[in-house]
Short mmCIF file of C-alpha atoms and ligand atoms in Angstrom, two decimals:
data_model
loop_
_atom_site.label_atom_id
_atom_site.label_comp_id
_atom_site.label_asym_id
_atom_site.label_seq_id
_atom_site.Cartn_x
_atom_site.Cartn_y
_atom_site.Cartn_z
CA MET A 476 1.68 29.45 -20.27
CA LYS A 477 2.66 25.81 -20.05
CA GLN A 478 4.58 24.01 -22.71
CA VAL A 479 3.11 20.62 -23.48
CA PHE A 480 4.53 17.89 -25.62
CA ILE A 481 2.10 15.14 -26.75
CA THR A 482 2.77 11.97 -28.72
CA GLY A 483 0.17 10.36 -31.03
CA ALA A 484 -1.78 13.57 -31.44
CA SER A 485 -3.21 12.82 -34.90
CA ARG A 486 -6.51 11.43 -33.52
CA GLY A 487 -8.19 10.03 -30.42
CA LEU A 488 -7.08 11.00 -26.95
CA GLY A 489 -3.87 12.71 -28.19
CA LEU A 490 -5.73 15.06 -30.49
CA GLU A 491 -8.23 15.89 -27.69
CA PHE A 492 -5.37 16.66 -25.23
CA ALA A 493 -3.93 18.98 -27.90
CA LYS A 494 -7.32 20.74 -28.39
CA GLN A 495 -8.07 21.21 -24.73
CA TYR A 496 -4.58 22.46 -23.79
CA LEU A 497 -4.73 24.97 -26.68
CA GLU A 498 -8.24 26.07 -25.62
CA ARG A 499 -6.87 27.11 -22.26
CA GLY A 500 -3.95 28.97 -23.77
CA GLU A 501 -0.99 26.56 -23.43
CA LYS A 502 1.74 26.14 -26.06
CA VAL A 503 1.39 22.67 -27.58
CA PHE A 504 3.93 20.50 -29.42
CA ALA A 505 1.71 17.94 -31.00
CA SER A 506 3.59 15.07 -32.55
CA CYS A 507 2.29 12.42 -34.93
CA ARG A 508 3.57 9.84 -37.36
CA ASN A 509 2.15 11.51 -40.51
CA PRO A 510 1.35 15.13 -40.15
CA GLU A 511 0.12 15.35 -43.75
CA ASP A 512 -2.65 12.80 -42.93
CA ALA A 513 -3.52 14.34 -39.58
CA THR A 514 -6.34 16.55 -40.99
CA LEU A 515 -8.06 17.32 -37.73
CA LEU A 516 -4.79 18.43 -36.15
CA GLN A 517 -4.00 20.58 -39.22
CA LYS A 518 -7.40 22.12 -38.80
CA LEU A 519 -6.56 23.10 -35.23
CA LYS A 520 -3.51 24.80 -36.54
CA GLU A 521 -5.78 27.25 -38.43
CA SER A 522 -7.13 28.56 -35.05
CA TYR A 523 -3.91 28.25 -33.07
CA LYS A 524 -1.16 29.46 -35.51
CA ASP A 525 1.26 30.57 -32.77
CA ASN A 526 0.55 28.15 -29.96
CA LEU A 527 0.39 24.86 -31.90
CA GLN A 528 3.47 23.22 -33.44
CA ILE A 529 2.81 20.06 -35.38
CA ILE A 530 5.84 17.75 -35.40
CA LYS A 531 6.47 14.47 -37.20
CA LEU A 532 7.35 11.69 -34.79
CA ASP A 533 7.05 8.00 -34.95
CA VAL A 534 7.86 7.29 -31.27
CA SER A 535 9.60 4.00 -32.11
CA ASP A 536 12.08 5.74 -34.49
CA GLU A 537 15.30 6.68 -32.70
CA GLU A 538 16.50 9.05 -35.39
CA ALA A 539 13.19 10.81 -35.33
CA ARG A 540 13.21 11.13 -31.57
CA ASN A 541 16.68 12.87 -31.78
CA SER A 542 15.63 15.23 -34.50
CA VAL A 543 12.32 16.13 -32.80
CA PHE A 544 14.35 16.94 -29.60
CA GLU A 545 16.62 19.23 -31.66
CA LYS A 546 13.54 20.85 -33.33
CA VAL A 547 11.72 21.44 -30.05
CA SER A 548 14.85 22.70 -28.31
CA ARG A 549 15.13 25.42 -30.97
CA ASN A 550 11.60 26.64 -30.00
CA THR A 551 11.65 26.31 -26.23
CA GLU A 552 14.05 26.12 -23.43
CA SER A 553 11.80 24.03 -21.29
CA LEU A 554 8.83 21.65 -21.21
CA ASP A 555 6.29 21.44 -18.40
CA ILE A 556 4.27 18.42 -19.45
CA LEU A 557 5.06 15.36 -21.51
CA ILE A 558 2.15 13.17 -22.41
CA ASN A 559 3.20 9.82 -23.62
CA ASN A 560 -0.13 8.91 -25.34
CA ALA A 561 0.81 7.09 -28.57
CA GLY A 562 -0.24 3.50 -28.36
CA ILE A 563 -1.37 0.51 -30.43
CA ILE A 564 -3.61 -2.40 -29.46
CA SER A 565 -1.91 -4.90 -31.72
CA GLY A 566 1.18 -5.25 -33.81
CA ASN A 567 -0.59 -7.08 -36.62
CA GLU A 568 -4.33 -7.31 -37.01
CA GLN A 569 -3.97 -10.83 -38.38
CA GLN A 570 -2.36 -12.09 -35.21
CA SER A 571 -4.77 -12.30 -32.29
CA SER A 572 -2.20 -12.65 -29.55
CA VAL A 573 -4.36 -15.19 -27.73
CA LEU A 574 -2.98 -18.50 -26.53
CA GLY A 575 -2.27 -20.72 -29.57
CA ASP A 576 -1.84 -17.57 -31.74
CA VAL A 577 1.02 -15.70 -30.01
CA TYR A 578 3.62 -14.14 -32.22
CA LYS A 579 6.88 -12.46 -31.14
CA GLU A 580 6.47 -9.91 -33.98
CA ASP A 581 3.16 -8.79 -32.49
CA PHE A 582 4.74 -8.61 -28.96
CA ASN A 583 7.83 -6.79 -30.21
CA LYS A 584 5.82 -4.10 -31.93
CA VAL A 585 3.27 -3.58 -29.13
CA PHE A 586 6.05 -3.40 -26.51
CA LEU A 587 8.13 -1.19 -28.65
CA VAL A 588 5.38 1.44 -29.05
CA ASN A 589 3.50 1.11 -25.79
CA SER A 590 6.27 0.43 -23.28
CA ILE A 591 9.77 1.18 -24.42
CA SER A 592 9.16 4.18 -26.56
CA PRO A 593 7.50 6.22 -23.84
CA LEU A 594 10.63 5.66 -21.81
CA LEU A 595 12.95 6.52 -24.68
CA VAL A 596 10.90 9.67 -25.55
CA THR A 597 11.05 10.67 -21.89
CA GLU A 598 14.77 10.07 -21.75
CA ARG A 599 15.27 12.28 -24.77
CA PHE A 600 13.23 15.13 -23.37
CA LEU A 601 14.58 15.11 -19.77
CA PRO A 602 16.92 18.05 -20.42
CA LEU A 603 13.87 20.24 -21.29
CA LEU A 604 11.70 18.84 -18.62
CA GLU A 605 14.32 19.52 -15.94
CA LYS A 606 13.96 23.21 -16.79
CA GLY A 607 10.16 23.12 -16.66
CA SER A 608 7.89 24.51 -14.01
CA THR A 609 6.59 21.65 -11.74
CA PRO A 610 7.34 19.34 -14.67
CA LYS A 611 5.26 16.18 -15.18
CA ILE A 612 5.45 13.06 -17.34
CA VAL A 613 2.16 11.38 -17.96
CA ASN A 614 2.16 7.90 -19.33
CA ILE A 615 -1.27 6.97 -20.74
CA SER A 616 -1.78 3.48 -19.39
CA SER A 617 -4.82 1.27 -19.12
CA GLN A 618 -6.85 -0.78 -16.66
CA ASN A 619 -5.67 -3.61 -18.88
CA GLY A 620 -2.21 -3.07 -17.36
CA SER A 621 -3.56 -3.86 -13.89
CA ILE A 622 -2.44 -7.33 -12.93
CA SER A 623 -4.55 -7.66 -9.86
CA GLN A 624 -7.74 -6.69 -11.70
CA ARG A 625 -7.16 -9.31 -14.46
CA ASN A 626 -9.75 -12.01 -14.10
CA SER A 627 -9.89 -13.52 -17.61
CA GLY A 628 -7.66 -15.05 -20.19
CA GLY A 629 -7.27 -13.40 -23.61
CA LYS A 630 -4.94 -11.19 -25.57
CA TYR A 631 -1.43 -11.14 -24.08
CA SER A 632 0.46 -8.35 -25.71
CA TYR A 633 -1.51 -5.06 -25.09
CA ALA A 634 -2.21 -5.82 -21.37
CA SER A 635 1.32 -6.89 -20.74
CA SER A 636 2.74 -3.84 -22.46
CA LYS A 637 0.63 -1.51 -20.17
CA ALA A 638 1.73 -3.51 -17.05
CA ALA A 639 5.34 -2.94 -18.28
CA LEU A 640 4.55 0.75 -18.81
CA ASN A 641 3.30 1.00 -15.24
CA MET A 642 6.53 -0.45 -13.91
CA ILE A 643 8.42 2.00 -16.11
CA THR A 644 6.52 4.85 -14.55
CA LYS A 645 7.38 3.60 -11.09
CA ILE A 646 11.10 3.13 -11.67
CA LEU A 647 11.30 6.49 -13.51
CA SER A 648 9.58 8.25 -10.60
CA HIS A 649 12.52 7.32 -8.35
CA ASP A 650 15.11 8.19 -11.02
CA ILE A 651 13.78 11.68 -11.61
CA LYS A 652 12.71 12.56 -8.04
CA ASP A 653 15.92 14.67 -7.51
CA LYS A 654 15.22 16.64 -10.65
CA GLY A 655 11.80 17.59 -9.25
CA ILE A 656 9.86 15.80 -12.12
CA THR A 657 6.63 13.91 -11.39
CA ALA A 658 5.80 10.72 -13.29
CA LEU A 659 2.22 9.27 -13.45
CA SER A 660 0.49 6.41 -15.15
CA ILE A 661 -3.12 7.26 -15.90
CA HIS A 662 -5.90 4.95 -16.91
CA PRO A 663 -8.21 7.23 -18.97
CA GLY A 664 -11.29 5.07 -19.00
CA TRP A 665 -12.90 3.27 -21.85
CA ILE A 666 -13.41 5.99 -24.44
CA LYS A 667 -14.89 6.16 -27.88
CA THR A 668 -11.89 6.35 -30.22
CA ASP A 669 -10.62 4.24 -33.07
CA MET A 670 -9.00 2.08 -30.38
CA GLY A 671 -11.81 2.18 -27.82
CA GLY A 672 -14.46 1.41 -30.51
CA GLU A 673 -18.05 2.56 -30.80
CA GLU A 674 -19.30 0.45 -27.89
CA ALA A 675 -17.07 2.40 -25.38
CA PRO A 676 -19.26 4.11 -22.78
CA LEU A 677 -17.39 7.45 -22.62
CA GLU A 678 -17.27 10.35 -25.04
CA ILE A 679 -13.90 11.85 -25.38
CA GLU A 680 -14.21 15.44 -24.01
CA LYS A 681 -14.98 14.91 -20.33
CA PRO A 682 -12.36 12.23 -19.48
CA ILE A 683 -9.68 14.36 -21.14
CA SER A 684 -10.70 17.43 -19.23
CA GLN A 685 -10.70 15.34 -16.00
CA ILE A 686 -7.18 14.07 -16.77
CA ILE A 687 -5.93 17.63 -17.49
CA SER A 688 -7.34 18.76 -14.11
CA LEU A 689 -5.79 15.74 -12.50
CA ILE A 690 -2.36 16.54 -13.96
CA ASP A 691 -2.65 20.06 -12.65
CA SER A 692 -3.47 18.84 -9.16
CA LYS A 693 -0.62 16.35 -8.79
CA ASP A 694 2.85 17.07 -7.53
CA ILE A 695 6.03 15.13 -6.78
CA SER A 696 4.59 13.84 -3.48
CA GLU A 697 2.38 11.53 -5.64
CA SER A 698 4.95 10.65 -8.28
CA GLY A 699 4.95 6.99 -9.39
CA LYS A 700 1.25 6.37 -8.88
CA PHE A 701 -1.18 4.57 -11.17
CA LEU A 702 -4.37 6.61 -11.17
CA ASP A 703 -7.76 6.65 -12.92
CA ARG A 704 -8.99 9.89 -14.45
CA GLU A 705 -10.69 10.90 -11.23
CA GLY A 706 -7.51 10.53 -9.25
CA ASN A 707 -8.34 7.25 -7.54
CA GLU A 708 -5.46 4.89 -7.21
CA MET A 709 -5.65 1.92 -9.52
CA PRO A 710 -4.60 -1.47 -8.18
CA TRP A 711 -1.30 -2.59 -9.74
N1 NAP B 1803 -9.61 4.63 -26.05
C1 NAP B 1803 -9.63 3.91 -24.92
O1 NAP B 1803 -10.73 3.43 -24.44
C2 NAP B 1803 -8.32 3.72 -24.13
C3 NAP B 1803 -8.47 3.03 -22.88
C4 NAP B 1803 -7.26 2.87 -22.18
C5 NAP B 1803 -6.06 3.32 -22.62
N2 NAP B 1803 -6.01 3.98 -23.87
C6 NAP B 1803 -4.65 4.43 -24.28
O2 NAP B 1803 -4.86 5.83 -24.70
C7 NAP B 1803 -3.86 6.04 -25.70
C8 NAP B 1803 -4.54 6.65 -26.94
O3 NAP B 1803 -5.50 5.75 -27.38
P1 NAP B 1803 -6.63 6.18 -28.40
O4 NAP B 1803 -7.86 5.52 -27.97
O5 NAP B 1803 -6.58 7.60 -28.69
O6 NAP B 1803 -6.09 5.34 -29.72
P2 NAP B 1803 -6.24 5.62 -31.25
O7 NAP B 1803 -7.51 6.32 -31.54
O8 NAP B 1803 -6.00 4.29 -31.91
O9 NAP B 1803 -5.02 6.63 -31.51
C9 NAP B 1803 -3.71 6.15 -31.32
C10 NAP B 1803 -2.75 7.24 -31.60
O10 NAP B 1803 -1.43 6.76 -31.43
C11 NAP B 1803 -0.68 7.09 -32.55
N3 NAP B 1803 0.41 6.08 -32.72
C12 NAP B 1803 0.40 4.79 -32.85
N4 NAP B 1803 1.60 4.29 -33.05
C13 NAP B 1803 2.52 5.37 -33.08
C14 NAP B 1803 3.86 5.49 -33.21
N5 NAP B 1803 4.63 4.47 -33.45
N6 NAP B 1803 4.38 6.74 -33.15
C15 NAP B 1803 3.61 7.80 -32.90
N7 NAP B 1803 2.28 7.68 -32.77
C16 NAP B 1803 1.73 6.45 -32.87
C17 NAP B 1803 -1.65 7.04 -33.66
O11 NAP B 1803 -1.08 7.65 -34.86
P3 NAP B 1803 -1.56 7.33 -36.30
O12 NAP B 1803 -2.69 8.19 -36.64
O13 NAP B 1803 -0.37 7.69 -37.15
O14 NAP B 1803 -1.82 5.89 -36.43
C18 NAP B 1803 -2.80 7.78 -33.01
O15 NAP B 1803 -2.59 9.14 -33.00
C19 NAP B 1803 -3.08 4.73 -26.01
O16 NAP B 1803 -1.86 4.64 -25.30
C20 NAP B 1803 -4.12 3.70 -25.50
O17 NAP B 1803 -3.49 2.53 -25.11
C21 NAP B 1803 -7.12 4.14 -24.62
#
């Protein structure tokens, strides 16, 4: 049984990762900002009393990261998969982050949640990952983070935060190589969620199941890569 820690599991991709890992018998630590409002996650708990642990975590909150680490450490000696999934598209819906309407508050918040927090969560959980079996860190990135595929102007903060996350994955892959931990950045595709919107072409189940198979298939020899859900390398 694998031990999987997921951030942002209240809805969207994070919730689906939790559901699919539970369906195949893994132990899931599903973290979210407000467990009391995460009704779909709470519903999952009814079917997976033993294998699902719901944990309160705002990834940007240092004290919360520390206490979650203590809590998880009391329940397991190791983690096999960390999915840094929590993300936001904007720091303030009133601020569009396009040229002429760029605010440092928006940038600060988007970078804090999408780029720096995945690294800080990872840093905190390294002692458990080091003891995992073929441990993997998966940073949920986006095609928006691909600099070479960018062919239009537009919103600055989200795309830049995912490009930064990709660099973080790359640097991390070197730092954790000796510990035998793999780090990947994965673009999930454009998926119908609150963030992806109704016009997204993909339903949620298949891409997440593809990503789970992809995570299974990768090892340290491919650490540091930026991949799509089918395993194709994404241009940086
Ligand atoms: N959907 C797509 O088409 C698409 C495409 C490319 C990449 N992605 C990436 O996939 C990831 C998941 O996206 P999604 O579509 O599932 O988005 P979503 O439906 O908006 O869900 C976002 C999740 O992140 C959580 N979250 C936000 N800020 C957080 C924080 N500070 N601490 C902890 N959790 C936080 C949310 O929790 P609350 O419920 O508390 O708000 C929610 O669970 C993101 O990193 C996103 O950038 C999505």
